[in-house]
Amino acid sequence: MRQLDLVVIVVYLIGIAWIGLRKAGRQKSAKDYFVGEGHMPWWTVSFSVVATETSVLTVISVPGGAYSGQGFGNVELALGYVVGRVVVATVLIPLYKRGGFVSAYQYLGDRFGLKLQGLASVTFVFTRLLAEGVRLFASAIPIKLLLDEFGVHASYRAIIIVITLITVVYTYLGGIKAVIWTDAIQMVLYLGGAVLAVAVLSAHVGGDGYARALDAGKFALFDTDFNLAHILTSPFALPTAIVGGAIFAMASHGSDQLIVQRVLATRTLREGQKAMIASGVFVTVQFAAFSLVGALLWSYNEGRSFAELGLSSSDNLYPEFILHGLPVVVSGLLVAGILGAAMGSLSSALNSMSNSTVADIIHSFFRSTPSEEALLRLARWMTLVWATLMAVFACAFSASTGNVYLTGLTIAGYTYGALLGAFLLGRLVKRANEVDSVVAFLVTIGVMTYIVRGVKIDVTTAGTTVSQAIAAQWLVPIGVLITLLVGGVLSLFHRAPEPSAAPALDDEPGAGPDQLTTTAGRN
């Protein structure tokens, strides 16, 4: 009975909003709203980091990729991400916790000045609007397919609006506490769904099914093709996954406010570091679970192609199994898990964009300091503003072309190198000042725009040569090198700034000054 599945989904939607509001408590200041008074348990923060970086496309595409030939390549990628998170935990998180910041970009304001802080934040919120708007629309695609199967015929726009409305209720009222607790629940739900799928599939295929998948290479972990063109264009080539993936993770988890904000909500530096490193372990487990689902589905379907299964793409594989291969109620739980992935990434984006707007943009461009009550009201209003813009932007994609869609999904390649490069410039080039950093930042974004849109590499496979884009993992190190080179060269044309003493690091709960409205920029 599909009605029972629908009941499960409705109960989930109501329950997740209620839990978020119950866990949120009352916020007395904008800092409470954005970092939860710095009192969040490390494990919930770690779960929230994973839920934030996991979209619906991750949940449905990893099984399809494992089925079609990627094997456990996503697990290989995750190993590189773990390395990058260890670096972030040891190098960047201490900077943020030392300053008592509520935004990663406040470090840039403290090191270089308010101009770079504001520029980095504006770059973040508008690129996040583009990326998350596309992500929200992409989330509606499989959800519509699932609801159609249940007999609920809703348009993409209706799905987008409903997801946004439910998510914005607990995000607007509950702030980061509500976001982190609901993220943690949603991660457990969709990862638990993968475990349920593995259990059902294992019962169907047995040990022989595992053996067949192993013989067919569905458990292959490392791509050891060391051809240079392959390394530069394939995300699964071993050097790309480990080296490029590590640097990519340094950018995504060390310079993107979407992730950094969660870590700043932990009690102490040590707990923040634990949350960051543990998130890498959880992501590896997550990729392994969804890859195992894909490998077992290959045995379950006896290796038939997607066309033979009547599927238009690999992304339909897992939703198809959820609908037709699982018992009633269980399938409803897994659909709720997919909704959870969509809502988790959306709520995180809304809160982090509101955070960056209030803590960075308002402070950088307006000299007056509002009261705490005014900042809290502004924080909530900005959550509504960004939710509205994101929903409008996502709805606009229902009539858009694939080119715009792909541009939104690859937006990180334009900006991550400049963002991470700015942080490293501040750490590694002591002579660099605000002008150096701003020029280097803008030059990097300009050059990376050209590289992402115009640079292709010829790759020859089985006698056929095809032009392919540079793998996303290499875009970040290229951007970082450009930022360091430009900023470093410019720093040679002036005297070094006068050094100032950094505040001592105190690893106690609540340590560090309240930096929401006070940032001392220097040149």
Short mmCIF file of C-alpha atoms in Angstrom, two decimals:
data_model
loop_
_atom_site.label_atom_id
_atom_site.label_comp_id
_atom_site.label_asym_id
_atom_site.label_seq_id
_atom_site.Cartn_x
_atom_site.Cartn_y
_atom_site.Cartn_z
CA MET A 1 0.00 0.00 0.00
CA ARG A 2 1.58 3.22 -1.17
CA GLN A 3 -0.64 5.10 1.30
CA LEU A 4 1.52 3.79 4.16
CA ASP A 5 4.64 5.08 2.42
CA LEU A 6 3.02 8.50 2.08
CA VAL A 7 2.11 8.46 5.77
CA VAL A 8 5.76 7.74 6.63
CA ILE A 9 6.91 10.66 4.49
CA VAL A 10 4.37 13.11 5.96
CA VAL A 11 5.21 12.03 9.52
CA TYR A 12 8.89 12.56 8.74
CA LEU A 13 8.33 16.08 7.37
CA ILE A 14 6.28 17.13 10.40
CA GLY A 15 8.59 15.37 12.85
CA ILE A 16 11.83 16.86 11.52
CA ALA A 17 10.45 20.40 11.78
CA TRP A 18 9.19 19.74 15.32
CA ILE A 19 12.51 18.23 16.47
CA GLY A 20 14.44 21.14 14.98
CA LEU A 21 12.36 23.66 16.89
CA ARG A 22 12.52 21.66 20.14
CA LYS A 23 16.31 21.41 20.00
CA ALA A 24 16.84 25.04 19.06
CA GLY A 25 16.00 26.70 22.36
CA ARG A 26 15.87 30.50 22.43
CA GLN A 27 18.46 32.71 20.80
CA LYS A 28 19.34 35.93 22.59
CA SER A 29 21.88 37.20 20.08
CA ALA A 30 23.03 36.77 16.50
CA LYS A 31 26.01 34.80 17.78
CA ASP A 32 23.62 32.30 19.41
CA TYR A 33 21.73 32.11 16.12
CA PHE A 34 24.87 31.43 14.07
CA VAL A 35 27.14 29.31 16.31
CA GLY A 36 24.77 28.05 19.00
CA GLU A 37 26.76 29.70 21.81
CA GLY A 38 29.63 27.40 20.84
CA HIS A 39 28.09 24.54 22.82
CA MET A 40 27.21 21.92 20.18
CA PRO A 41 28.51 18.34 20.72
CA TRP A 42 31.27 17.42 18.27
CA TRP A 43 29.50 14.32 16.93
CA THR A 44 26.34 16.21 15.96
CA VAL A 45 28.50 18.82 14.24
CA SER A 46 30.36 16.07 12.39
CA PHE A 47 27.08 14.54 11.22
CA SER A 48 25.90 18.00 10.16
CA VAL A 49 29.05 18.53 8.08
CA VAL A 50 28.38 15.27 6.24
CA ALA A 51 24.68 16.08 5.71
CA THR A 52 25.58 19.56 4.46
CA GLU A 53 27.95 18.29 1.79
CA THR A 54 25.61 15.45 0.75
CA SER A 55 22.93 16.33 -1.78
CA VAL A 56 20.20 14.18 -3.27
CA LEU A 57 22.43 13.75 -6.32
CA THR A 58 25.10 12.14 -4.13
CA VAL A 59 22.61 9.68 -2.68
CA ILE A 60 21.26 8.56 -6.06
CA SER A 61 24.35 8.90 -8.27
CA VAL A 62 26.92 6.92 -6.27
CA PRO A 63 25.01 3.59 -6.59
CA GLY A 64 24.53 4.22 -10.32
CA GLY A 65 28.23 5.00 -10.74
CA ALA A 66 29.31 1.84 -8.94
CA TYR A 67 26.90 -0.17 -11.10
CA SER A 68 28.19 1.28 -14.38
CA GLY A 69 31.93 0.94 -13.86
CA GLN A 70 33.21 3.38 -11.26
CA GLY A 71 33.34 0.63 -8.67
CA PHE A 72 34.40 2.01 -5.30
CA GLY A 73 36.08 5.02 -6.92
CA ASN A 74 34.10 7.39 -4.71
CA VAL A 75 35.68 5.73 -1.67
CA GLU A 76 39.08 6.47 -3.21
CA LEU A 77 38.03 10.12 -3.51
CA ALA A 78 36.96 10.12 0.13
CA LEU A 79 40.45 9.04 1.20
CA GLY A 80 41.84 12.22 -0.34
CA TYR A 81 39.12 14.22 1.38
CA VAL A 82 40.17 12.76 4.75
CA VAL A 83 43.74 13.97 4.18
CA GLY A 84 42.49 17.47 3.38
CA ARG A 85 40.30 17.58 6.49
CA VAL A 86 43.22 16.62 8.69
CA VAL A 87 45.13 19.61 7.29
CA VAL A 88 42.13 21.89 7.86
CA ALA A 89 41.79 20.62 11.44
CA THR A 90 45.44 21.30 12.25
CA VAL A 91 46.07 24.53 10.29
CA LEU A 92 42.86 26.52 9.77
CA ILE A 93 40.45 25.60 12.56
CA PRO A 94 42.84 26.90 15.26
CA LEU A 95 42.82 30.29 13.50
CA TYR A 96 39.03 30.47 13.62
CA LYS A 97 38.65 29.22 17.19
CA ARG A 98 41.48 31.47 18.41
CA GLY A 99 39.70 34.57 17.14
CA GLY A 100 36.28 33.53 18.43
CA PHE A 101 34.93 34.13 14.92
CA VAL A 102 31.43 33.26 13.71
CA SER A 103 32.55 33.44 10.06
CA ALA A 104 35.63 32.09 8.33
CA TYR A 105 36.00 35.36 6.43
CA GLN A 106 36.47 37.34 9.63
CA TYR A 107 39.99 35.89 9.66
CA LEU A 108 40.60 37.56 6.30
CA GLY A 109 39.30 40.82 7.75
CA ASP A 110 41.58 40.45 10.74
CA ARG A 111 44.62 39.62 8.59
CA PHE A 112 44.10 41.88 5.57
CA GLY A 113 41.21 44.26 6.18
CA LEU A 114 37.48 44.63 5.67
CA LYS A 115 37.67 44.96 1.88
CA LEU A 116 38.86 41.38 1.37
CA GLN A 117 36.50 40.10 4.06
CA GLY A 118 33.54 41.69 2.28
CA LEU A 119 34.74 40.59 -1.16
CA ALA A 120 35.18 36.98 -0.05
CA SER A 121 31.77 36.96 1.60
CA VAL A 122 30.00 38.46 -1.42
CA THR A 123 31.70 35.84 -3.59
CA PHE A 124 30.56 33.12 -1.21
CA VAL A 125 26.89 34.12 -0.97
CA PHE A 126 26.33 34.65 -4.68
CA THR A 127 28.16 31.54 -5.81
CA ARG A 128 26.34 29.61 -3.07
CA LEU A 129 23.04 31.01 -4.34
CA LEU A 130 23.85 29.71 -7.80
CA ALA A 131 25.11 26.32 -6.66
CA GLU A 132 22.39 25.69 -4.07
CA GLY A 133 19.63 26.92 -6.35
CA VAL A 134 20.67 24.36 -8.93
CA ARG A 135 21.09 21.75 -6.20
CA LEU A 136 17.55 22.42 -4.98
CA PHE A 137 16.11 22.04 -8.46
CA ALA A 138 18.16 18.87 -9.04
CA SER A 139 16.79 17.49 -5.77
CA ALA A 140 13.24 17.94 -7.05
CA ILE A 141 13.88 15.68 -10.07
CA PRO A 142 14.11 12.28 -8.32
CA ILE A 143 11.57 13.34 -5.70
CA LYS A 144 9.05 14.06 -8.46
CA LEU A 145 9.69 10.62 -9.97
CA LEU A 146 9.12 8.98 -6.60
CA LEU A 147 5.97 10.96 -5.87
CA ASP A 148 4.57 10.21 -9.34
CA GLU A 149 4.96 6.52 -8.54
CA PHE A 150 3.03 7.09 -5.31
CA GLY A 151 0.23 8.71 -7.29
CA VAL A 152 1.07 12.24 -6.12
CA HIS A 153 1.53 14.32 -9.27
CA ALA A 154 3.28 17.53 -8.28
CA SER A 155 5.22 19.95 -10.44
CA TYR A 156 8.90 20.69 -9.88
CA ARG A 157 8.00 24.15 -8.65
CA ALA A 158 5.50 22.80 -6.12
CA ILE A 159 8.10 20.36 -4.76
CA ILE A 160 10.72 23.12 -4.52
CA ILE A 161 8.31 25.43 -2.68
CA VAL A 162 7.20 22.74 -0.20
CA ILE A 163 10.78 21.67 0.59
CA THR A 164 11.81 25.30 1.05
CA LEU A 165 8.83 26.20 3.26
CA ILE A 166 9.29 23.25 5.63
CA THR A 167 13.04 23.79 5.83
CA VAL A 168 12.80 27.52 6.41
CA VAL A 169 10.45 27.07 9.38
CA TYR A 170 13.05 25.48 11.65
CA THR A 171 15.98 27.32 10.05
CA TYR A 172 14.35 30.75 10.56
CA LEU A 173 13.25 30.12 14.15
CA GLY A 174 15.90 27.72 15.39
CA GLY A 175 19.14 28.95 13.85
CA ILE A 176 22.26 26.79 13.77
CA LYS A 177 21.14 24.56 16.66
CA ALA A 178 18.04 23.47 14.75
CA VAL A 179 20.06 23.04 11.56
CA ILE A 180 22.75 20.88 13.18
CA TRP A 181 20.35 18.61 15.07
CA THR A 182 18.09 18.05 12.05
CA ASP A 183 21.13 17.51 9.83
CA ALA A 184 22.34 14.79 12.20
CA ILE A 185 18.96 13.04 12.10
CA GLN A 186 18.74 13.31 8.33
CA MET A 187 22.22 11.84 7.86
CA VAL A 188 21.34 8.87 10.06
CA LEU A 189 18.13 8.41 8.06
CA TYR A 190 19.58 8.33 4.55
CA LEU A 191 22.67 6.36 5.61
CA GLY A 192 20.43 3.95 7.50
CA GLY A 193 18.40 3.62 4.31
CA ALA A 194 21.54 2.52 2.47
CA VAL A 195 22.21 -0.08 5.18
CA LEU A 196 18.64 -1.37 4.82
CA ALA A 197 19.07 -1.58 1.05
CA VAL A 198 22.33 -3.53 1.49
CA ALA A 199 20.59 -5.95 3.88
CA VAL A 200 17.71 -6.58 1.47
CA LEU A 201 20.03 -6.97 -1.53
CA SER A 202 22.39 -9.28 0.37
CA ALA A 203 19.47 -11.55 1.21
CA HIS A 204 18.57 -11.65 -2.50
CA VAL A 205 22.00 -12.22 -4.07
CA GLY A 206 23.80 -14.13 -1.31
CA GLY A 207 27.51 -14.87 -1.30
CA ASP A 208 27.50 -15.75 -5.00
CA GLY A 209 26.25 -12.26 -5.82
CA TYR A 210 29.16 -10.72 -3.95
CA ALA A 211 31.58 -13.01 -5.79
CA ARG A 212 30.13 -12.10 -9.20
CA ALA A 213 30.36 -8.39 -8.45
CA LEU A 214 33.95 -8.81 -7.26
CA ASP A 215 34.94 -10.67 -10.44
CA ALA A 216 33.29 -7.95 -12.55
CA GLY A 217 35.39 -5.23 -10.90
CA LYS A 218 32.50 -3.61 -9.04
CA PHE A 219 34.60 -3.42 -5.88
CA ALA A 220 37.63 -1.85 -7.62
CA LEU A 221 39.03 0.86 -5.36
CA PHE A 222 42.08 2.46 -7.01
CA ASP A 223 42.45 3.76 -10.56
CA THR A 224 46.14 3.18 -11.37
CA ASP A 225 46.16 4.56 -14.92
CA PHE A 226 49.03 7.08 -14.68
CA ASN A 227 48.71 8.53 -18.18
CA LEU A 228 49.08 12.31 -17.73
CA ALA A 229 45.97 13.21 -19.71
CA HIS A 230 43.95 10.70 -17.69
CA ILE A 231 45.29 12.09 -14.41
CA LEU A 232 44.37 15.65 -15.39
CA THR A 233 40.83 14.83 -16.53
CA SER A 234 39.61 11.85 -14.47
CA PRO A 235 38.42 12.48 -10.90
CA PHE A 236 39.17 8.85 -10.06
CA ALA A 237 42.82 8.70 -11.16
CA LEU A 238 44.83 7.91 -8.02
CA PRO A 239 46.91 11.14 -7.91
CA THR A 240 43.81 13.21 -8.68
CA ALA A 241 41.75 11.55 -5.96
CA ILE A 242 44.39 11.70 -3.24
CA VAL A 243 46.41 14.87 -3.97
CA GLY A 244 43.80 16.92 -5.84
CA GLY A 245 41.04 15.64 -3.56
CA ALA A 246 42.99 16.64 -0.45
CA ILE A 247 43.49 20.21 -1.68
CA PHE A 248 39.87 20.40 -2.85
CA ALA A 249 38.76 19.36 0.66
CA MET A 250 41.00 22.03 2.18
CA ALA A 251 39.03 24.60 0.17
CA SER A 252 35.55 23.14 0.64
CA HIS A 253 36.00 22.49 4.37
CA GLY A 254 38.49 25.18 5.32
CA SER A 255 37.46 28.27 3.36
CA ASP A 256 33.76 27.71 2.61
CA GLN A 257 31.53 29.24 5.29
CA LEU A 258 28.94 26.55 4.56
CA ILE A 259 31.13 24.00 6.35
CA VAL A 260 33.27 26.18 8.63
CA GLN A 261 30.21 27.58 10.41
CA ARG A 262 29.35 24.13 11.77
CA VAL A 263 32.80 23.59 13.23
CA LEU A 264 32.70 27.00 14.91
CA ALA A 265 29.64 25.82 16.87
CA THR A 266 31.68 23.22 18.81
CA ARG A 267 32.66 23.73 22.45
CA THR A 268 36.45 23.75 22.11
CA LEU A 269 39.22 23.67 19.55
CA ARG A 270 39.81 19.99 20.19
CA GLU A 271 36.14 19.14 19.62
CA GLY A 272 36.14 21.20 16.43
CA GLN A 273 39.12 19.23 15.17
CA LYS A 274 37.46 15.93 16.11
CA ALA A 275 34.29 16.95 14.28
CA MET A 276 36.22 17.84 11.12
CA ILE A 277 38.35 14.68 10.99
CA ALA A 278 35.45 12.41 11.96
CA SER A 279 33.36 13.86 9.13
CA GLY A 280 35.95 12.51 6.70
CA VAL A 281 35.61 9.05 8.22
CA PHE A 282 31.81 9.22 8.06
CA VAL A 283 31.89 10.36 4.42
CA THR A 284 34.15 7.42 3.57
CA VAL A 285 31.69 5.03 5.24
CA GLN A 286 28.82 6.75 3.42
CA PHE A 287 30.46 6.40 0.01
CA ALA A 288 31.30 2.77 0.77
CA ALA A 289 27.68 2.04 1.72
CA PHE A 290 26.19 3.61 -1.41
CA SER A 291 28.87 2.03 -3.62
CA LEU A 292 28.03 -1.35 -2.09
CA VAL A 293 24.37 -0.75 -2.94
CA GLY A 294 25.37 -0.19 -6.58
CA ALA A 295 27.60 -3.28 -6.71
CA LEU A 296 24.86 -5.48 -5.24
CA LEU A 297 22.26 -4.01 -7.58
CA TRP A 298 24.51 -5.12 -10.46
CA SER A 299 24.29 -8.71 -9.19
CA TYR A 300 20.59 -8.32 -8.38
CA ASN A 301 19.89 -7.23 -11.98
CA GLU A 302 22.30 -9.84 -13.39
CA GLY A 303 24.50 -7.20 -14.97
CA ARG A 304 21.88 -5.85 -17.37
CA SER A 305 22.42 -2.40 -18.87
CA PHE A 306 20.34 0.60 -17.90
CA ALA A 307 18.59 0.47 -21.28
CA GLU A 308 17.67 -3.18 -20.71
CA LEU A 309 16.23 -2.21 -17.34
CA GLY A 310 14.16 0.52 -18.98
CA LEU A 311 16.08 3.30 -17.22
CA SER A 312 16.93 6.57 -18.95
CA SER A 313 20.01 7.23 -16.78
CA SER A 314 22.14 5.73 -14.03
CA ASP A 315 20.58 8.16 -11.54
CA ASN A 316 17.26 6.31 -11.83
CA LEU A 317 18.76 3.01 -10.63
CA TYR A 318 18.53 3.52 -6.86
CA PRO A 319 15.10 5.26 -6.87
CA GLU A 320 13.74 2.44 -9.06
CA PHE A 321 14.92 -0.14 -6.53
CA ILE A 322 13.47 1.87 -3.65
CA LEU A 323 10.06 1.87 -5.33
CA HIS A 324 9.91 -1.69 -6.60
CA GLY A 325 12.49 -3.72 -4.67
CA LEU A 326 11.72 -2.82 -1.07
CA PRO A 327 8.78 -3.58 1.22
CA VAL A 328 6.12 -0.98 1.95
CA VAL A 329 7.09 1.44 4.75
CA VAL A 330 10.78 0.67 4.16
CA SER A 331 10.51 2.36 0.77
CA GLY A 332 8.76 5.28 2.46
CA LEU A 333 11.64 5.58 4.92
CA LEU A 334 14.18 5.68 2.08
CA VAL A 335 12.20 8.33 0.21
CA ALA A 336 12.16 10.31 3.45
CA GLY A 337 15.93 9.84 3.53
CA ILE A 338 16.23 11.38 0.08
CA LEU A 339 14.07 14.30 1.24
CA GLY A 340 16.36 14.56 4.26
CA ALA A 341 19.40 14.93 2.03
CA ALA A 342 17.68 17.76 0.16
CA MET A 343 16.54 19.55 3.32
CA GLY A 344 19.87 19.10 5.09
CA SER A 345 21.90 20.80 2.39
CA LEU A 346 19.27 23.56 1.98
CA SER A 347 19.00 24.45 5.68
CA SER A 348 22.78 24.58 6.01
CA ALA A 349 23.09 26.88 3.00
CA LEU A 350 20.40 29.27 4.26
CA ASN A 351 21.92 29.64 7.71
CA SER A 352 25.48 30.06 6.44
CA MET A 353 24.43 32.65 3.83
CA SER A 354 22.54 34.62 6.47
CA ASN A 355 25.59 34.33 8.74
CA SER A 356 27.99 35.62 6.11
CA THR A 357 25.66 38.47 5.15
CA VAL A 358 25.35 39.74 8.71
CA ALA A 359 28.85 38.98 10.05
CA ASP A 360 30.84 39.91 6.94
CA ILE A 361 28.98 41.98 4.36
CA ILE A 362 26.99 44.24 6.70
CA HIS A 363 30.02 44.77 8.92
CA SER A 364 32.39 45.38 6.00
CA PHE A 365 30.33 47.95 4.16
CA PHE A 366 28.43 49.66 7.00
CA ARG A 367 30.44 51.27 9.78
CA SER A 368 27.69 51.53 12.41
CA THR A 369 27.33 48.64 14.87
CA PRO A 370 23.70 47.53 15.38
CA SER A 371 22.48 46.18 18.72
CA GLU A 372 22.36 42.43 19.37
CA GLU A 373 18.57 42.44 19.09
CA ALA A 374 18.78 44.21 15.73
CA LEU A 375 21.42 41.78 14.48
CA LEU A 376 19.27 38.79 15.49
CA ARG A 377 16.25 40.23 13.66
CA LEU A 378 18.43 40.93 10.63
CA ALA A 379 19.82 37.38 10.72
CA ARG A 380 16.33 35.91 10.60
CA TRP A 381 15.18 38.29 7.89
CA MET A 382 18.19 37.40 5.76
CA THR A 383 17.31 33.72 6.16
CA LEU A 384 13.90 34.50 4.62
CA VAL A 385 15.44 36.63 1.88
CA TRP A 386 17.90 33.95 0.81
CA ALA A 387 15.24 31.22 1.03
CA THR A 388 12.98 33.22 -1.27
CA LEU A 389 15.76 33.97 -3.76
CA MET A 390 16.94 30.37 -3.75
CA ALA A 391 13.44 29.02 -4.37
CA VAL A 392 12.87 31.52 -7.20
CA PHE A 393 16.25 30.67 -8.69
CA ALA A 394 15.58 26.92 -8.45
CA CYS A 395 12.12 27.27 -9.99
CA ALA A 396 13.64 29.19 -12.91
CA PHE A 397 15.66 26.11 -13.83
CA SER A 398 12.53 24.18 -14.75
CA ALA A 399 12.67 25.96 -18.12
CA SER A 400 16.45 26.23 -18.43
CA THR A 401 18.96 24.49 -20.65
CA GLY A 402 21.50 21.91 -19.57
CA ASN A 403 24.38 24.35 -20.01
CA VAL A 404 23.16 26.60 -17.21
CA TYR A 405 22.51 23.52 -15.08
CA LEU A 406 26.08 22.28 -15.51
CA THR A 407 27.47 25.76 -14.90
CA GLY A 408 25.72 25.82 -11.52
CA LEU A 409 27.03 22.41 -10.54
CA THR A 410 30.64 23.31 -11.38
CA ILE A 411 30.63 26.73 -9.72
CA ALA A 412 33.17 25.68 -7.07
CA GLY A 413 35.85 25.60 -9.76
CA TYR A 414 35.54 29.36 -10.24
CA THR A 415 35.97 30.41 -6.62
CA TYR A 416 37.44 27.74 -4.34
CA GLY A 417 41.02 28.35 -5.47
CA ALA A 418 40.76 32.09 -4.76
CA LEU A 419 39.13 31.54 -1.36
CA LEU A 420 41.65 28.96 -0.13
CA GLY A 421 44.47 30.92 -1.75
CA ALA A 422 43.51 34.04 0.23
CA PHE A 423 43.73 32.13 3.52
CA LEU A 424 47.08 30.58 2.58
CA LEU A 425 48.38 33.96 1.38
CA GLY A 426 47.64 35.32 4.82
CA ARG A 427 49.43 32.43 6.49
CA LEU A 428 52.42 31.96 4.18
CA VAL A 429 53.24 35.40 2.75
CA LYS A 430 53.85 37.68 5.72
CA ARG A 431 54.61 40.70 3.49
CA ALA A 432 51.24 40.58 1.72
CA ASN A 433 48.80 43.40 2.51
CA GLU A 434 45.17 44.16 1.70
CA VAL A 435 45.82 45.48 -1.82
CA ASP A 436 47.92 42.42 -2.69
CA SER A 437 45.22 40.07 -1.45
CA VAL A 438 42.32 41.81 -3.22
CA VAL A 439 44.17 41.99 -6.56
CA ALA A 440 45.30 38.35 -6.27
CA PHE A 441 41.73 37.28 -5.41
CA LEU A 442 40.18 39.04 -8.42
CA VAL A 443 42.89 37.91 -10.84
CA THR A 444 42.45 34.30 -9.72
CA ILE A 445 38.69 34.33 -10.30
CA GLY A 446 39.22 35.83 -13.76
CA VAL A 447 41.86 33.27 -14.76
CA MET A 448 39.86 30.35 -13.32
CA THR A 449 36.78 31.46 -15.25
CA TYR A 450 38.81 31.18 -18.45
CA ILE A 451 40.25 27.78 -17.45
CA VAL A 452 36.90 26.28 -16.43
CA ARG A 453 35.10 27.50 -19.54
CA GLY A 454 37.81 27.31 -22.17
CA VAL A 455 40.60 24.84 -21.40
CA LYS A 456 40.20 21.27 -22.66
CA ILE A 457 42.62 18.34 -22.76
CA ASP A 458 42.64 15.70 -25.50
CA VAL A 459 42.23 12.20 -24.06
CA THR A 460 42.63 9.12 -26.27
CA THR A 461 40.71 5.99 -25.28
CA ALA A 462 40.46 2.89 -27.48
CA GLY A 463 41.75 4.85 -30.46
CA THR A 464 39.23 7.68 -30.06
CA THR A 465 40.36 11.17 -29.03
CA VAL A 466 37.94 13.29 -27.03
CA SER A 467 38.44 16.76 -25.53
CA GLN A 468 37.67 16.79 -21.81
CA ALA A 469 37.65 19.43 -19.11
CA ILE A 470 40.21 19.47 -16.32
CA ALA A 471 39.09 17.40 -13.33
CA ALA A 472 37.45 19.54 -10.65
CA GLN A 473 40.00 18.43 -8.06
CA TRP A 474 42.83 20.14 -9.99
CA LEU A 475 41.01 23.46 -10.34
CA VAL A 476 41.55 24.32 -6.68
CA PRO A 477 45.35 23.83 -6.60
CA ILE A 478 45.64 25.79 -9.86
CA GLY A 479 43.66 28.65 -8.31
CA VAL A 480 45.69 28.53 -5.09
CA LEU A 481 48.96 28.73 -7.02
CA ILE A 482 47.71 31.74 -9.00
CA THR A 483 46.66 33.55 -5.81
CA LEU A 484 49.96 32.86 -4.05
CA LEU A 485 51.98 33.82 -7.13
CA VAL A 486 50.17 37.10 -7.80
CA GLY A 487 49.95 38.07 -4.13
CA GLY A 488 53.54 37.05 -3.46
CA VAL A 489 54.94 39.04 -6.39
CA LEU A 490 52.93 42.14 -5.47
CA SER A 491 54.17 41.93 -1.88
CA LEU A 492 57.75 42.44 -3.10
CA PHE A 493 56.96 46.01 -4.16
CA HIS A 494 56.31 47.41 -0.69
CA ARG A 495 57.51 47.13 2.86
CA ALA A 496 56.24 44.32 5.04
CA PRO A 497 53.32 45.25 7.35
CA GLU A 498 54.17 45.74 10.99
CA PRO A 499 53.64 42.48 12.90
CA SER A 500 51.00 42.36 15.60
CA ALA A 501 50.65 39.86 18.39
CA ALA A 502 48.10 37.13 17.80
CA PRO A 503 45.77 36.31 20.67
CA ALA A 504 46.68 33.27 22.71
CA LEU A 505 44.76 30.11 22.03
CA ASP A 506 42.56 29.02 24.89
CA ASP A 507 41.01 25.60 24.49
CA GLU A 508 38.18 26.20 26.93
CA PRO A 509 34.47 26.31 26.16
CA GLY A 510 33.46 29.78 25.05
CA ALA A 511 37.07 30.89 24.60
CA GLY A 512 37.78 33.77 22.27
CA PRO A 513 36.24 37.21 21.88
CA ASP A 514 32.86 37.74 20.31
CA GLN A 515 33.85 38.69 16.78
CA LEU A 516 30.42 39.17 15.28
CA THR A 517 30.64 42.92 15.26
CA THR A 518 34.29 43.62 16.02
CA THR A 519 37.01 42.90 13.51
CA ALA A 520 40.31 44.74 13.49
CA GLY A 521 41.50 44.91 9.91
CA ARG A 522 45.04 45.90 9.12
CA ASN A 523 47.11 46.50 6.02
#
